[in-house]
Coordinates of C-alpha atoms and ligand atoms in Angstrom, one line a residue:
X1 CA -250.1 -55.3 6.4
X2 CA -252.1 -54.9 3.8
X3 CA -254.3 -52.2 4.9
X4 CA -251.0 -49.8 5.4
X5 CA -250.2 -50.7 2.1
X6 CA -253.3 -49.4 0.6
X7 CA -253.3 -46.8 2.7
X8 CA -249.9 -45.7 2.4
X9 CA -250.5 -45.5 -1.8
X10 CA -251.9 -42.5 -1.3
X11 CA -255.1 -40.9 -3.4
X12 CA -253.2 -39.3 -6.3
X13 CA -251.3 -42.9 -7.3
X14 CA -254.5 -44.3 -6.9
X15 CA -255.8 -41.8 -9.4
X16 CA -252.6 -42.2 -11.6
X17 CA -253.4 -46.1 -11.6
X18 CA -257.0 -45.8 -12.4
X19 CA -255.9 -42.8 -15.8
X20 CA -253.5 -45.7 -16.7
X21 CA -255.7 -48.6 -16.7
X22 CA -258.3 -46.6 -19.1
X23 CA -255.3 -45.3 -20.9
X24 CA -254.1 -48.7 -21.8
X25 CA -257.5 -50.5 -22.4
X26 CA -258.6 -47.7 -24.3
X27 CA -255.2 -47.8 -26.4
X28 CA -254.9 -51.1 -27.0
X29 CA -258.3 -51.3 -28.0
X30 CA -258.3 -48.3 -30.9
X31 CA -255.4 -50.6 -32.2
X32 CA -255.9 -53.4 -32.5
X33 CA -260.0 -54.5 -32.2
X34 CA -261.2 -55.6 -35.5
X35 CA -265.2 -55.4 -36.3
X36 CA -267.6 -57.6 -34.0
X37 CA -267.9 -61.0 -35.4
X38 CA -270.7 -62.6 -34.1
X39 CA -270.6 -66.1 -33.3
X40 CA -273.3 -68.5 -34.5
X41 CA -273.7 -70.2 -31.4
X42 CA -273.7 -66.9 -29.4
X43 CA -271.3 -65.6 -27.1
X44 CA -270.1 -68.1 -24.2
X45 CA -271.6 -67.7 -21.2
X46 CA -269.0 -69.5 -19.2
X47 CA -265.6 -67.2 -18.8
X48 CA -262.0 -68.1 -17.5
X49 CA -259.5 -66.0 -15.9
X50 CA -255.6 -67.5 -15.4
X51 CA -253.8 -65.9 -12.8
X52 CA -249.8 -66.9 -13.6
X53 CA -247.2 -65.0 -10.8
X54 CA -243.9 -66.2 -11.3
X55 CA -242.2 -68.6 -9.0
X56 CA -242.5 -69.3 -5.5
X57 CA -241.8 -72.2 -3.6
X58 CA -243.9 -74.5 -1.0
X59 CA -241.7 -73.4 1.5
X60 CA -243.0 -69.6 1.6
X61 CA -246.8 -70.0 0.2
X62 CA -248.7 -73.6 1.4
X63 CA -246.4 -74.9 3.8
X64 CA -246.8 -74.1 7.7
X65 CA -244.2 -71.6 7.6
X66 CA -245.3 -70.0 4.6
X67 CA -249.2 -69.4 5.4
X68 CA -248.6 -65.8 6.7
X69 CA -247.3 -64.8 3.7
X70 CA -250.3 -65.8 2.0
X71 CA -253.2 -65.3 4.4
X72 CA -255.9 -64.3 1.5
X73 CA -254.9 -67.6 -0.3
X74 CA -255.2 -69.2 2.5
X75 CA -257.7 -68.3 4.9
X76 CA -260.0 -66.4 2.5
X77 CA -260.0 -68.6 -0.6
X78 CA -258.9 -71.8 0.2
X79 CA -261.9 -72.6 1.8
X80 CA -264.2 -72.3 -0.9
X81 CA -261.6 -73.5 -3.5
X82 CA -260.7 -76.6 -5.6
X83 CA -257.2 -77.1 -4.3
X84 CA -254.3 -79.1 -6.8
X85 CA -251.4 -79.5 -3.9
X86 CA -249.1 -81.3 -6.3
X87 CA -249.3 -79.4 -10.0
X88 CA -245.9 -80.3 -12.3
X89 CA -244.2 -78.6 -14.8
X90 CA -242.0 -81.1 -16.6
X91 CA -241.0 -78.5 -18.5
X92 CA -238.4 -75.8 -19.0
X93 CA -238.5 -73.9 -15.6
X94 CA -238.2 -69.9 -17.8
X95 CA -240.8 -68.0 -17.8
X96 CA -242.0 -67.4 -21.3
X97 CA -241.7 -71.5 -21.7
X98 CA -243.7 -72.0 -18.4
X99 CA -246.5 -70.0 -19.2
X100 CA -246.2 -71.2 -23.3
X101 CA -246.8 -74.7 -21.6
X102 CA -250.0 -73.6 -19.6
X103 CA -251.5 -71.9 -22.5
X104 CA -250.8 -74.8 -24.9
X105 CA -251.4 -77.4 -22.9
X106 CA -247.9 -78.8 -24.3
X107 CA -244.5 -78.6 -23.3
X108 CA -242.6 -75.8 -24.8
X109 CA -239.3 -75.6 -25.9
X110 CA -239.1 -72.5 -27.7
X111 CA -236.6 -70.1 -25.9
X112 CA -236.9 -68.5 -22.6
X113 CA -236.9 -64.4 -23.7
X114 CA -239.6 -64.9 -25.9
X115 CA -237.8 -65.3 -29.3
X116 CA -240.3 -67.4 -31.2
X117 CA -243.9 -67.8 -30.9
X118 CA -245.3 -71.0 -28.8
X119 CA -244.9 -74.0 -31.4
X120 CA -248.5 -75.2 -31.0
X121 CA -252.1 -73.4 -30.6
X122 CA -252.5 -71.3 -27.5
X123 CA -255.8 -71.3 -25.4
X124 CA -256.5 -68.1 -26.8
X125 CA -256.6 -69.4 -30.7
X126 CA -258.9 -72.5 -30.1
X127 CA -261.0 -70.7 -27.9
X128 CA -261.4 -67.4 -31.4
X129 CA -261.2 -69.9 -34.1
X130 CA -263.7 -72.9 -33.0
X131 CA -266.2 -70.5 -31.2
X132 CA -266.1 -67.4 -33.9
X133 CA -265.7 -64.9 -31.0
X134 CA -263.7 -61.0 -31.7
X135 CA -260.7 -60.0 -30.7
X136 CA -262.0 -58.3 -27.9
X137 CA -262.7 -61.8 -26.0
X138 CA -259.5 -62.6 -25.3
X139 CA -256.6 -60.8 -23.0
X140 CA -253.2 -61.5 -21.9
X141 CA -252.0 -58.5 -19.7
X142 CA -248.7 -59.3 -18.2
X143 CA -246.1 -57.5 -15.7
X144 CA -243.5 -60.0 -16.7
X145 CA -240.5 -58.5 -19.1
X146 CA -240.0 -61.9 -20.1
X147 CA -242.7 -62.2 -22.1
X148 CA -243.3 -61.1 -25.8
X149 CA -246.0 -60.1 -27.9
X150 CA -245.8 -63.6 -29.2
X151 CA -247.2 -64.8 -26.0
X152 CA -250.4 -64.3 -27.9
X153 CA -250.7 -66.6 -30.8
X154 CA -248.9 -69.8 -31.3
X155 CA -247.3 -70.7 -34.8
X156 CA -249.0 -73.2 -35.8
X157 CA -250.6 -72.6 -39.7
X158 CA -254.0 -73.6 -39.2
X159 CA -254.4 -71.1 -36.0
X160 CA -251.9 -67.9 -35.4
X161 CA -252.4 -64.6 -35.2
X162 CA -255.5 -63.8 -36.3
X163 CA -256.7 -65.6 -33.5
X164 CA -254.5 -64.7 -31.0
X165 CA -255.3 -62.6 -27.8
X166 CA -254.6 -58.7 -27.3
X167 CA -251.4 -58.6 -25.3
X168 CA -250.8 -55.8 -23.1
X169 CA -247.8 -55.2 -21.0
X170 CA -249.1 -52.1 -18.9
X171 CA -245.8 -50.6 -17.9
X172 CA -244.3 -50.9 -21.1
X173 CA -247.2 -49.1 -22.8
X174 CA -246.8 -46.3 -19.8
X175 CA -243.2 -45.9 -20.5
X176 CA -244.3 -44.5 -24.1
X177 CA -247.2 -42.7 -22.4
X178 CA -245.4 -41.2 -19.9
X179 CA -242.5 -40.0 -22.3
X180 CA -245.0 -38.9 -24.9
X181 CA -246.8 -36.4 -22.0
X182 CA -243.5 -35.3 -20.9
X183 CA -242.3 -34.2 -24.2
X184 CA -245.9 -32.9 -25.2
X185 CA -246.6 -31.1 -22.0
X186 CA -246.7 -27.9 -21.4
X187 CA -243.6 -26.8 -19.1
X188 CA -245.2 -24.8 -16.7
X189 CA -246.1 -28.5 -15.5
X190 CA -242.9 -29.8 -14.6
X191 CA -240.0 -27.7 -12.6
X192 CA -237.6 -30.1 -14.4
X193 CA -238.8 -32.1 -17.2
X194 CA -235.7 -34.3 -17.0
X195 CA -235.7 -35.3 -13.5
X196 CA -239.5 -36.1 -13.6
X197 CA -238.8 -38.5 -16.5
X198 CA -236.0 -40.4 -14.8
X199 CA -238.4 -40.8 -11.9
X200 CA -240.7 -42.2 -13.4
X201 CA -238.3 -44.5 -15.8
X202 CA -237.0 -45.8 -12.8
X203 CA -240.0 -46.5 -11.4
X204 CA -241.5 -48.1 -14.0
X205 CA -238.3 -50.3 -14.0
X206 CA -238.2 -51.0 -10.7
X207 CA -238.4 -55.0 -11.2
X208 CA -236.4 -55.4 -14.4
X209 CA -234.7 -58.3 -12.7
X210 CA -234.2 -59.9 -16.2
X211 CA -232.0 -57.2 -16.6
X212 CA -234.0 -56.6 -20.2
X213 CA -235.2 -53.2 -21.8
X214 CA -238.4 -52.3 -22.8
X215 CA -238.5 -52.5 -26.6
X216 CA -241.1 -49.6 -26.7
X217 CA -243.6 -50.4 -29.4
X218 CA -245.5 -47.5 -30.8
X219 CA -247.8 -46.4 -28.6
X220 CA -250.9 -44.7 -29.8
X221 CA -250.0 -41.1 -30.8
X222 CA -254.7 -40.9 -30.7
X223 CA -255.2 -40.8 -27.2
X224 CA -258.3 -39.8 -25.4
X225 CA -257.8 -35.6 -24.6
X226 CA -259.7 -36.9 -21.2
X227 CA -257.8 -39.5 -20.4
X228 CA -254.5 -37.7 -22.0
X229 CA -255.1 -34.6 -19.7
X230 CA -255.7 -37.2 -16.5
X231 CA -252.7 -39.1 -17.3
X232 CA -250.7 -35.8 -17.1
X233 CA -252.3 -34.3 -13.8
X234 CA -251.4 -37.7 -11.9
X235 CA -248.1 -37.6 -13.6
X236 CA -247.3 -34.0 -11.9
X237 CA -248.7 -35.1 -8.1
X238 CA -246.8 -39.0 -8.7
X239 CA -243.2 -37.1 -9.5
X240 CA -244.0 -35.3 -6.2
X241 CA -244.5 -38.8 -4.4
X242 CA -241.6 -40.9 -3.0
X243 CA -242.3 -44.7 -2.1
X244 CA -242.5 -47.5 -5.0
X245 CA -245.1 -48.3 -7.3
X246 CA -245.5 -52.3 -7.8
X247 CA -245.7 -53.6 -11.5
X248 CA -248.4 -55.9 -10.6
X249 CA -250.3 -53.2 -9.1
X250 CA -250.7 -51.8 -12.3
X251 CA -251.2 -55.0 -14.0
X252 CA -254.1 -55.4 -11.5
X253 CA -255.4 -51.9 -12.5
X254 CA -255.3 -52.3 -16.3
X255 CA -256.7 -55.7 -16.3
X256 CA -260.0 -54.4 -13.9
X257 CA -260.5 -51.9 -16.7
X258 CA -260.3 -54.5 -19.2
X259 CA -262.9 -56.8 -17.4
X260 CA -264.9 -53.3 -16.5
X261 CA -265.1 -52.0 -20.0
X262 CA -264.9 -55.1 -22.5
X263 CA -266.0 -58.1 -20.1
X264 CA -263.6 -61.1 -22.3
X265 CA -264.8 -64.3 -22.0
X266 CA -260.8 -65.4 -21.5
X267 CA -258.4 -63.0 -19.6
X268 CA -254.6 -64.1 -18.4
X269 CA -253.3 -62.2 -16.0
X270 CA -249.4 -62.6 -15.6
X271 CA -248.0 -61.2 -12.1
X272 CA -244.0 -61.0 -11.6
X273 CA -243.2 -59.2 -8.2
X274 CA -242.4 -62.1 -6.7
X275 CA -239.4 -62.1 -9.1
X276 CA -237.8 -59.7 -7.3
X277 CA -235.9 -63.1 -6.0
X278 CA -233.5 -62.6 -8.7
X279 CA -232.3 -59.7 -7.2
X280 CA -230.7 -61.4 -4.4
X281 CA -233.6 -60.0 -1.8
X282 CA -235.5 -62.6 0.0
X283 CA -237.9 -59.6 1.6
X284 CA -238.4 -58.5 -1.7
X285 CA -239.1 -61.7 -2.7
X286 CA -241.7 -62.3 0.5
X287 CA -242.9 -58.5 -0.2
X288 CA -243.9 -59.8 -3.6
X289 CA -246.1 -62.7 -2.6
X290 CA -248.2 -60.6 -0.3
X291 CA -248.5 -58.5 -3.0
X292 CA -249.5 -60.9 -5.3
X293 CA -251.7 -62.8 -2.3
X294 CA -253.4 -59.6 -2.0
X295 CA -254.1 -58.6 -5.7
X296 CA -255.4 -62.0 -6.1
X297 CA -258.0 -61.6 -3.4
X298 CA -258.8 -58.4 -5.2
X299 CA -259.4 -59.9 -8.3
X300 CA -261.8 -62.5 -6.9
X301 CA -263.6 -59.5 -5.1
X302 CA -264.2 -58.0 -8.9
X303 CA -265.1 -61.2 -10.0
X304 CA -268.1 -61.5 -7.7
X305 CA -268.8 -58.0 -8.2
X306 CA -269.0 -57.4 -11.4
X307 CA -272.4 -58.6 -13.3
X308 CA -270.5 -59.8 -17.0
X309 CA -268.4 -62.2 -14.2
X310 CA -270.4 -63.2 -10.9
X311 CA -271.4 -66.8 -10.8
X312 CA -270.1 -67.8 -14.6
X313 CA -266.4 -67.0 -14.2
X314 CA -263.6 -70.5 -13.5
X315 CA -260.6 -68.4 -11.9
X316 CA -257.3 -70.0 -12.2
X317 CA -254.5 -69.0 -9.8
X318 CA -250.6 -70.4 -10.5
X319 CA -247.3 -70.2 -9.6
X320 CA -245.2 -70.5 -13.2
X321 CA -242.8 -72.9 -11.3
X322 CA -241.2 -73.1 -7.9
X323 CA -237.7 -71.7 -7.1
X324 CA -234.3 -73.7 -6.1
X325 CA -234.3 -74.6 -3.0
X326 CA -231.8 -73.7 0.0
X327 CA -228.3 -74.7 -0.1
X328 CA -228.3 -75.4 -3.5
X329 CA -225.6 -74.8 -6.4
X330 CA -228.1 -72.2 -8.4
X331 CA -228.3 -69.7 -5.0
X332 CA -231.2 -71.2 -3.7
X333 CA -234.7 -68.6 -3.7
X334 CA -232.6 -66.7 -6.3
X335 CA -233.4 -69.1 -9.4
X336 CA -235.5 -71.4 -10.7
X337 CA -233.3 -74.1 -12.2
X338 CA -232.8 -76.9 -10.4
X339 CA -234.8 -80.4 -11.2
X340 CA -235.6 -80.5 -7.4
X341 CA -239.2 -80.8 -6.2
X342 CA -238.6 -77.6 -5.1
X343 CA -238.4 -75.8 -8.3
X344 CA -240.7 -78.8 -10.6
X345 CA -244.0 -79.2 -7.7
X346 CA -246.2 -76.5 -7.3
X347 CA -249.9 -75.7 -6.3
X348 CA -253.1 -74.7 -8.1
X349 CA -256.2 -72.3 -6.6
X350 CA -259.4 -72.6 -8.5
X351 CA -262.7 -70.9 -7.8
X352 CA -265.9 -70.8 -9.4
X353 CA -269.2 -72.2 -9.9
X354 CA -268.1 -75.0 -12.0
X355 CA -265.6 -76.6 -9.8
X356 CA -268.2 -78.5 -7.9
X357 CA -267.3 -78.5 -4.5
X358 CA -264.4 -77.6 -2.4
X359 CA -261.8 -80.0 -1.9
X360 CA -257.7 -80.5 -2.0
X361 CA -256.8 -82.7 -4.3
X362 CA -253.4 -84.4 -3.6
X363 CA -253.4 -86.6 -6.5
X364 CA -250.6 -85.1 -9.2
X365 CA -251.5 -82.9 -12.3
X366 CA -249.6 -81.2 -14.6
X367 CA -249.4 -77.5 -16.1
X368 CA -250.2 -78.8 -19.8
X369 CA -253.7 -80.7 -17.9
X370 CA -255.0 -76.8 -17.7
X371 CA -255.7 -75.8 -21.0
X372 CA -257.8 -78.7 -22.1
X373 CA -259.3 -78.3 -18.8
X374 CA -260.6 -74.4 -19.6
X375 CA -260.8 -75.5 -23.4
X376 CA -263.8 -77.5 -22.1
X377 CA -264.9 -75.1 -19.9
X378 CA -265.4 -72.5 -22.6
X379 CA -266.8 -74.9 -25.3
X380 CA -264.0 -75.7 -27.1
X381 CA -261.6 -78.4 -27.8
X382 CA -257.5 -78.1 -27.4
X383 CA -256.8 -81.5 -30.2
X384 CA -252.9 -80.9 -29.7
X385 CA -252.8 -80.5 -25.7
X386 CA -250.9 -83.3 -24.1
X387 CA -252.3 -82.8 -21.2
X388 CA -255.5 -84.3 -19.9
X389 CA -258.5 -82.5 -19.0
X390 CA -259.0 -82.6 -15.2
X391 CA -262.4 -84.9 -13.9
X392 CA -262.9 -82.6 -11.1
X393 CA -264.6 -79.8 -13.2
X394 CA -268.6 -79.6 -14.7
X395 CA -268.1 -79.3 -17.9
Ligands
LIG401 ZN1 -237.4 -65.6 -13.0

């Protein structure tokens, strides 16, 4: 399955992905890194990358019926992972509160599209503040259009923004791109200019199941004349190319250039395919976990690959919540509202060096235990987590 689905991409996406990913990192970057700071105790040599997809109940990922949607998960990391079976969130089941919850380590209550800024430090601020570390160490790259920039940086006034993490929404940021070629390119390049932007807008907003727009922010008008001129080439072959693009596949992209160019100590990576759910689709939905099963797997791969990240790097992989489950009033897979197990229990994957050995752990845990837990792992503390920090790791 997965092989045709690599396969069936096709070289000249492949090339459009990789012009993205060094697009975006290199954008981002010429924005917003301030000067190196050096740290008095050094740079960490311990990093942490979170892995958040959406939600997706037992019943289609570690269940018996659900293992073939997830064979990577399953067969390939599983095995040498530290395995949560029962992880809670006690929380609001919306995305941007989920994942405000994990980062915190507290229970957010802050409005699901993003409005306000998590009320208490995220990961991301203890981890800049107590260690002294730049800008550049810390990453949230997200598919999910209900997340803001304020994902970042909690509101707290001893932490905030200047110790926040870049955040990078990679289609978003191609949405300006793209409309930025279109309108600078030469004609010749386009037979119709118009048509090759609505492509590619729909596309791009092929999984808007929130129904929400991209508020475009002002995407660097500096780019790279390499990268500008590579970004436009793939644009002409992709317009050319029918068959969809998934938003975590360039998530996946731009996040491997982040960890290839600027190695951060702490990276979040927030998948959404599997939203497709909302849509009503349940093979969308199922379409989405493999996807997400497989860029997972991927991600490991560069993990042990890659020199900054081979044998120092924790790897965190988490559904946000479940989903309803069948027969229920809120249309079952669909949603993610009920107070059902279905919706509240999830799993954890973790991987790495420094979570001892391998081993399932069916005692219960919650999403706010994580931060504390990678907190320590990174050298810091989390004072107003909730949670607790899990025994299981070597800290
Ligand atoms: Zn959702």
């Amino acid at each position: 399955m997965e092989s045709e689905t690599r396969a069936g991409m096709g070289i000249s996406k492949r090339a459009f992905l990789r012009g993205a990913g060094v697009l975006v990192a290199g954008e981002v970057l010429a924005r917003k890194v301030p000067a190196w700071r050096s740290s008095s105790g050094g740079p960490p040599d311990r990093k942490v990358i979170v892995t958040i997809f959406g939600g997706v109940r037992r019943k289609e990922t570690f269940s018996a019926a659900g293992l073939q949607n997830i064979p990577h998960l399953a067969h390939d990391l599983l095995p040498q992972a530290l395995f949560y079976n029962d992880v809670r969130n006690e929380g609001t089941t919306a995305h941007f509160n989920a994942i405000s919850s994990i980062l915190t380590g507290t229970w957010q209550r802050v409005g699901d599209w993003g409005e306000l800024s998590p009320s208490s430090p995220t990961l991301f601020e203890y981890f800049r503040k107590q260690l002294g570390v730049p800008a550049r160490s810390a990453w949230i790259v997200a598919s999910n259009k209900a997340l803001t920039n304020l994902i970042g940086a909690g509101s707290s006034r001893d932490y905030g923004l200047p110790y926040g993490a870049n955040v990078v929404f990679p289609k978003q940021l191609m949405v300006s791109a793209v409309e930025e070629a279109i309108q600078q390119g030469k004609s010749h390049d386009f037979v119709d200019r118009e048509k090759a932007l609505t492509d590619l807008e729909a596309m791009l907003e092929g999984n808007n199941y929130e129904g929400l727009g991209w508020t475009v922010f002002d995407a660097a008008t500096q780019l790279d004349p390499e990268v500008r001129e590579t970004i436009r080439k793939a644009i002409t072959e992709l317009v050319d190319a029918n068959g969809p693009m998934s938003g975590d596949e360039l998530t996946f992209f731009v996040s491997r250039e982040i960890m290839r160019k600027f190695a951060p100590p702490l990276l979040v990576i927030a998948f959404s395919d599997v939203e497709a759910a909302h849509f009503g689709s349940y093979s969308l939905h199922l379409a989405g976990i493999r996807n997400t099963d497989r860029l997972c797997y991927e991600l490991w791969q560069e993990v042990k690959s890659n020199q900054a990240y081979s044998g120092k790097t924790t790897v965190a992989i988490l559904p946000e919540f479940g989903r309803d489950p069948d027969g229920s009033s809120t249309n079952g897979f669909l949603n993610h509202r009920s107070f059902d197990p279905s919706c509240r229990s999830t799993w954890m994957l973790m991987l790495g060096d420094a979570i001892g050995r391998p081993q399932v752990i069916e005692r219960p845990i919650r999403h706010i235990d994580l931060c504390p837990t990678l907190a320590g792992l990174l050298g810091c503390l989390a004072p107003d987590a909730q949670g607790a920090g899990l025994p299981e790791f070597r800290v």
